[in-house]
Amino acid sequence: MPAYPFDEIEPKWQRYWAEHHTFRTPEDVDPDAEKCYVLDMFPYPSGAGLHVGHPEGYTATDIVARYKRMQGVNVLHPMGWDAFGLPAEQYAVKTGTHPRDTTERNIANFRSQLKRLGFSYDWEREINTTDPDYYKWTQWIFLKLHERGLAYQAEVPVWWCEELGTVLANEEVIDGKSERGGYPCERVPMRQWILKITDYAERLLEGLDDLDWPDSTKQMQRNWIGRSEGATVRFPLANHTEELEVFTTRPDTLFGATYMVLAPEHPLVDEVTTEEHADAVSEYRQQAQKKSELERTELQKEKTGVPTGGYAINPVNGKEIPIWVADYVLASYGTGAIMAVPGQDERDWAFAEKYNLPIVRTVQPPEDFDGDAYTGDGPAINSGFLNGLDVDTAKDRITDWLEEHGHGEATINYKLRDWLFSRQRYWGEPFPIIHVEGEAKPVPTNDLPVELPAIDSYNEILEQDAALSPLGALDDWVATTDPQTGQPARRETNTMPQWAGSCWYFLRFIDPHNDEQLVDPEKEAYWMPVDLYVGGAEHAVLHLLYARFWHKVLYDAGVVSTQEPFQTLVHQGLILGETEYTAYVDADGAYVSAEHVDEGTDTRTGTDVSPQPVEQEDIQKDDDYFVLMAHPEIRVDARSHKMSKSRGNVVNPDDVIDEYGADALRLYEMFMGPLEQVKPWSTSDVDGVYRFLGRVWRLIIDAQGDTQVVGEAPNREQLRVLHETIQKVTDDIESLSFNTAIAKMMEFVNAANKWDAVPQAIAEPFVKLLSPFAPHIAEELWARLDHAESIAHADWPEFAEEHLKREVVEVAVQVNGTVRGTIEVAPDAPEADALSTARADDNVARYLDDGTVRREIYVPGRIINFVVN
RNA sequence: GCGAAAGUGGCGGAAUUGGUAGACGCGCGAGGUUUAGGACCUCGUGCCCGUUAGGGCGUGGGGGUUCGAGUCCCCCCUUUCGCACCA
């Protein structure tokens, strides 16, 4: 039998909320009324359904939304589906199932799972990025980008992933493998749509300053944008008219440039290569091209390169310096070419040493410097007119000189590259573009949306041989006419990447059914920016950078009123599986202590060992290590792992709800620890919060199921306990410290259980405090306390200072910093009184008698310390 | 290698400006209650010594500042997460 009837009351209140539109967002609000836009990163509805990580962030935002609502704030708290994407299409490729069918099924599953958790979303604002009424506006925004010159097509080397059958953005490829799925990718040149995010690099960087985001996330974005100040320097080429342009952050070291390096892909390689070196260079380039990005990084210890035989002329001293080709220079950064200054650059030093290239120091290292390249500050040497200047001054001086002589200028460079925006997939937003006589023309906005062609089954596409893009196989759809000229035209057959829909969905929630505008400007001005945005740290760069970029474009286009979309951002920490204890055994079945094991082998013998799970009962702690109880000399590993199907440690929220109820699950997820921290799941710990809810229930409901609160006025202690709880819970919600808020409510219940009876005037405010955390039980208790209206819009309790006061407090008495006793005095007791009470304590007196009191420290209500010797 | 964050009982975790370390929960122990319980209630629970009173030691390690340090400063170790030839 459950400790309280959660299985009845949870569905009951979920029905009530839906029928009464309890969480409908206020319409036609007073523009001056306080608002709070509380947003979760909307999920991709995967086939696997919800995992326990989802409700973590969702519960946090739900608590804030419910709390703000009770404070009379207008709250927007919506939910939707980021439903375009590769998994549904990969499933379609395998089974022929239309991605729309898969997606609809998954959404239905996600929705019902979410509803079981009792979140206070305004479900009437649910959006779905695959809905033509939604992606009409995604396409509309693309046209804005196009109109503003921020979307262009180019033949560029892109990451092609054979397995996924599409190209991917740089950001989606990690170490030469796709971010999703980990499939190998290769660089191939293809004609693609590209968004000019680099035009916004500076603003994307500056905008970070005023955001209330985790520092680490801001830092990651800064690193990704990668601003660096330096100079462009143009080196004339010996025997050629062209110049070789490089970017350097150290123009002050120009006199020390002893060779040049071109990336293998650099367009001038053929120009500068002499006949004598042509074969070697061409072979090197082929080798470099074959290397995957992974191999390049793996082989980074050893730099390689070949001379071209060509020479450049150092503009500052007229010296001829050799030009090399080496793949330690990246084609995609700067100009794809560098001036190498081994004296002040460790990479160049390593290369110069290997190939016996000259090294000239142009900064005087300190006397005790014994390294190779010196990258620190110091006076310039061997540098003509720069000699004696410190690095910063020398940079300024040489930059001026370059500008005066037309050899270069100050330059700011960014690591950020333009955003590869097209994918060769069916299940994405079609581009609102037609091609007429080879020219890309935008589809007029009143012809939007350009809908995905209807197909009965994905097999229709599979059966056709669509070389690159599935849409290209559908001739009826591709062939169209230019609405302006009537000429025959072909539709763009690429689709947009999954990021597109999530770049602006927070705007659509504000006005989800508007078919005239993306969002009504008045409503947008009221609700934006998002006041609290909660989602995983895995989106620290991609989604959050792309969305900021689009938002700034929309701001420039006058569509939105704020420069930044998300004012406050919080990442919920990952929830790991239950802690696992692992012992290791060798081939003979003998235990191998964990400190000798590294990646499945015994480091002493090199033989394989196999992991063996151990129950917690068979483990003990010996100093800093866990060991087997039966073999204390054998250490075992104790750690929690990321939940995964393959490891079999996934916890399904539905199972937890079946056993403990949604309120307990919500409460546990918040009680585990700080929201932003990584935390291991522990099902036995769910018992703790579940028991707490049972105690809350029995505090107010007796064994017969009747309400048992009393009408009497509360006493001083009851008021103090209540008001301390109000204060703590309120403060903790504001700071998102939900774990300590719950601990305080537990303390309240522990205290209240000792009372003979609970006054209604105490029970009611407490139920309100509990309601954002455990809304179902709170609604039920609220109703049983004789309220006809939902607690969702009841007034949040306020604490009164007068009830927090204590008559006496316990003060620790230390002698020489060690506590020797405690005394009870008024919190504001005069020093003389407090000290004499302290001296009167028997144990304190013992220590005072041992010497002379040299000093007395008294912090009222806190501590007394006697310094004695 | 570079950057950031974090190391507190058997476990998850608490601790305003430096002021009684271990709130709250799990687990464990004792008792009560119940036909029974993996239900519920009460008490105890950092480690060591001591029957009690009390004492010693304790927030990754070492040093320092202070009447007083989990908290501040310096050095080191470990873990996690980013980035990784960006000129």
Short mmCIF file of C-alpha atoms in Angstrom, two decimals, chain A residues 357-521:
data_model
loop_
_atom_site.label_atom_id
_atom_site.label_comp_id
_atom_site.label_asym_id
_atom_site.label_seq_id
_atom_site.Cartn_x
_atom_site.Cartn_y
_atom_site.Cartn_z
CA LEU A 357 66.19 26.17 -41.09
CA PRO A 358 67.79 29.28 -39.62
CA ILE A 359 66.64 30.58 -36.24
CA VAL A 360 66.94 34.25 -35.33
CA ARG A 361 65.83 35.53 -31.97
CA THR A 362 64.19 38.93 -32.14
CA VAL A 363 63.21 39.18 -28.49
CA GLN A 364 65.91 39.04 -25.83
CA PRO A 365 65.00 36.23 -23.45
CA PRO A 366 65.74 36.69 -19.74
CA GLU A 367 69.15 35.49 -18.55
CA ASP A 368 67.79 32.43 -16.81
CA PHE A 369 65.79 31.32 -19.85
CA ASP A 370 66.83 27.88 -21.01
CA GLY A 371 63.98 26.89 -23.35
CA ASP A 372 63.83 26.94 -27.11
CA ALA A 373 61.44 29.46 -28.59
CA TYR A 374 60.92 32.45 -26.30
CA THR A 375 57.33 33.67 -26.37
CA GLY A 376 57.46 36.13 -23.49
CA ASP A 377 58.03 39.85 -23.36
CA GLY A 378 61.45 41.51 -23.62
CA PRO A 379 63.41 44.04 -25.64
CA ALA A 380 63.57 43.52 -29.39
CA ILE A 381 66.94 42.47 -30.84
CA ASN A 382 68.19 41.81 -34.36
CA SER A 383 65.28 43.91 -35.52
CA GLY A 384 66.63 47.13 -36.99
CA PHE A 385 64.49 50.07 -36.03
CA LEU A 386 62.54 48.01 -33.48
CA ASN A 387 65.56 47.15 -31.36
CA GLY A 388 65.07 47.84 -27.67
CA LEU A 389 61.31 48.14 -27.83
CA ASP A 390 59.08 45.88 -25.75
CA VAL A 391 56.73 43.55 -27.58
CA ASP A 392 53.62 45.74 -27.47
CA THR A 393 55.40 48.88 -28.59
CA ALA A 394 57.22 47.00 -31.31
CA LYS A 395 53.94 45.60 -32.60
CA ASP A 396 52.51 49.10 -32.90
CA ARG A 397 55.65 50.46 -34.54
CA ILE A 398 55.96 47.73 -37.16
CA THR A 399 52.25 47.84 -37.93
CA ASP A 400 52.52 51.55 -38.64
CA TRP A 401 55.55 50.85 -40.82
CA LEU A 402 53.69 48.13 -42.78
CA GLU A 403 50.77 50.45 -43.39
CA GLU A 404 53.02 53.32 -44.48
CA HIS A 405 54.86 51.11 -46.94
CA GLY A 406 51.81 49.26 -48.20
CA HIS A 407 53.02 45.89 -46.98
CA GLY A 408 50.19 45.21 -44.59
CA GLU A 409 47.90 46.53 -41.89
CA ALA A 410 46.47 45.81 -38.48
CA THR A 411 44.00 42.92 -38.72
CA ILE A 412 41.62 41.13 -36.43
CA ASN A 413 41.13 37.48 -37.18
CA TYR A 414 38.55 35.01 -35.93
CA LYS A 415 38.58 31.25 -35.62
CA LEU A 416 34.85 31.29 -36.23
CA ARG A 417 34.00 30.24 -39.74
CA ASP A 418 30.91 30.65 -41.79
CA TRP A 419 28.12 28.22 -41.05
CA LEU A 420 27.58 25.43 -43.52
CA PHE A 421 23.82 25.42 -43.65
CA SER A 422 22.63 22.80 -46.13
CA ARG A 423 22.09 19.07 -45.70
CA GLN A 424 21.32 16.36 -48.19
CA ARG A 425 18.31 15.05 -46.33
CA TYR A 426 14.57 14.73 -46.79
CA TRP A 427 13.56 15.37 -43.19
CA GLY A 428 14.41 19.05 -42.87
CA GLU A 429 13.10 22.44 -43.88
CA PRO A 430 13.23 22.92 -47.67
CA PHE A 431 15.04 26.05 -48.77
CA PRO A 432 12.65 28.68 -50.14
CA ILE A 433 14.83 28.97 -53.21
CA ILE A 434 14.35 28.14 -56.86
CA HIS A 435 17.02 27.98 -59.51
CA VAL A 436 16.27 29.75 -62.75
CA GLU A 437 18.89 29.49 -65.46
CA GLY A 438 21.50 28.73 -62.85
CA GLU A 439 20.53 31.71 -60.70
CA ALA A 440 19.24 31.17 -57.16
CA LYS A 441 16.04 33.17 -56.63
CA PRO A 442 14.10 33.50 -53.40
CA VAL A 443 10.55 32.18 -53.34
CA PRO A 444 8.18 35.14 -52.74
CA THR A 445 7.18 35.27 -49.07
CA ASN A 446 3.49 34.89 -49.85
CA ASP A 447 4.25 31.53 -51.46
CA LEU A 448 5.63 30.23 -48.18
CA PRO A 449 5.81 27.64 -46.88
CA VAL A 450 7.60 25.59 -49.45
CA GLU A 451 6.30 22.29 -48.18
CA LEU A 452 8.14 19.03 -48.22
CA PRO A 453 6.80 16.91 -51.06
CA ALA A 454 4.20 14.46 -49.91
CA ILE A 455 5.38 10.90 -50.22
CA ASP A 456 3.46 7.86 -49.11
CA SER A 457 6.45 6.03 -47.88
CA TYR A 458 10.11 6.75 -47.64
CA ASN A 459 10.69 3.87 -50.03
CA GLU A 460 9.67 6.19 -52.85
CA ILE A 461 12.90 8.02 -52.30
CA LEU A 462 14.97 4.97 -51.61
CA GLU A 463 13.94 3.31 -54.81
CA GLN A 464 15.13 6.22 -56.82
CA ASP A 465 18.79 6.81 -57.19
CA ALA A 466 19.20 10.20 -55.67
CA ALA A 467 22.89 10.81 -55.96
CA LEU A 468 23.19 13.45 -53.33
CA SER A 469 19.89 14.71 -52.03
CA PRO A 470 16.72 12.67 -51.58
CA LEU A 471 14.55 15.55 -52.72
CA GLY A 472 16.42 15.57 -56.02
CA ALA A 473 14.76 12.25 -56.81
CA LEU A 474 11.27 13.73 -56.81
CA ASP A 475 11.05 15.25 -60.26
CA ASP A 476 7.46 16.44 -59.91
CA TRP A 477 8.42 18.46 -56.92
CA VAL A 478 11.74 19.74 -58.21
CA ALA A 479 10.35 20.99 -61.50
CA THR A 480 8.49 24.25 -60.98
CA THR A 481 8.12 27.63 -62.60
CA ASP A 482 9.39 31.04 -61.66
CA PRO A 483 6.27 32.83 -60.40
CA GLN A 484 7.66 36.14 -61.63
CA THR A 485 8.63 35.22 -65.17
CA GLY A 486 6.89 31.91 -65.76
CA GLN A 487 10.18 30.39 -66.78
CA PRO A 488 10.88 26.79 -65.89
CA ALA A 489 12.77 26.51 -62.62
CA ARG A 490 14.17 23.87 -60.34
CA ARG A 491 13.66 23.81 -56.64
CA GLU A 492 16.61 23.76 -54.29
CA THR A 493 16.92 20.14 -53.20
CA ASN A 494 18.99 20.60 -50.07
CA THR A 495 17.29 21.01 -46.73
CA MET A 496 18.25 22.99 -43.66
CA PRO A 497 20.16 21.47 -40.74
CA GLN A 498 18.38 20.54 -37.53
CA TRP A 499 19.67 23.69 -35.83
CA ALA A 500 17.44 25.91 -37.96
CA GLY A 501 14.20 25.27 -36.12
CA SER A 502 15.74 25.74 -32.69
CA CYS A 503 17.30 29.07 -33.62
CA TRP A 504 14.09 30.97 -33.10
CA TYR A 505 11.45 28.70 -31.50
CA PHE A 506 11.41 30.78 -28.32
CA LEU A 507 9.92 33.60 -30.39
CA ARG A 508 7.12 31.47 -31.77
CA PHE A 509 6.01 30.39 -28.29
CA ILE A 510 5.10 34.02 -27.70
CA ASP A 511 2.58 34.01 -30.53
CA PRO A 512 2.27 30.44 -31.80
CA HIS A 513 -0.87 30.73 -33.93
CA ASN A 514 -0.11 33.96 -35.74
CA ASP A 515 -0.34 33.33 -39.49
CA GLU A 516 0.36 36.93 -40.46
CA GLN A 517 3.61 37.43 -38.63
CA LEU A 518 6.41 35.43 -37.12
CA VAL A 519 5.51 37.10 -33.84
CA ASP A 520 3.39 40.08 -32.94
CA PRO A 521 5.84 42.90 -32.11
#
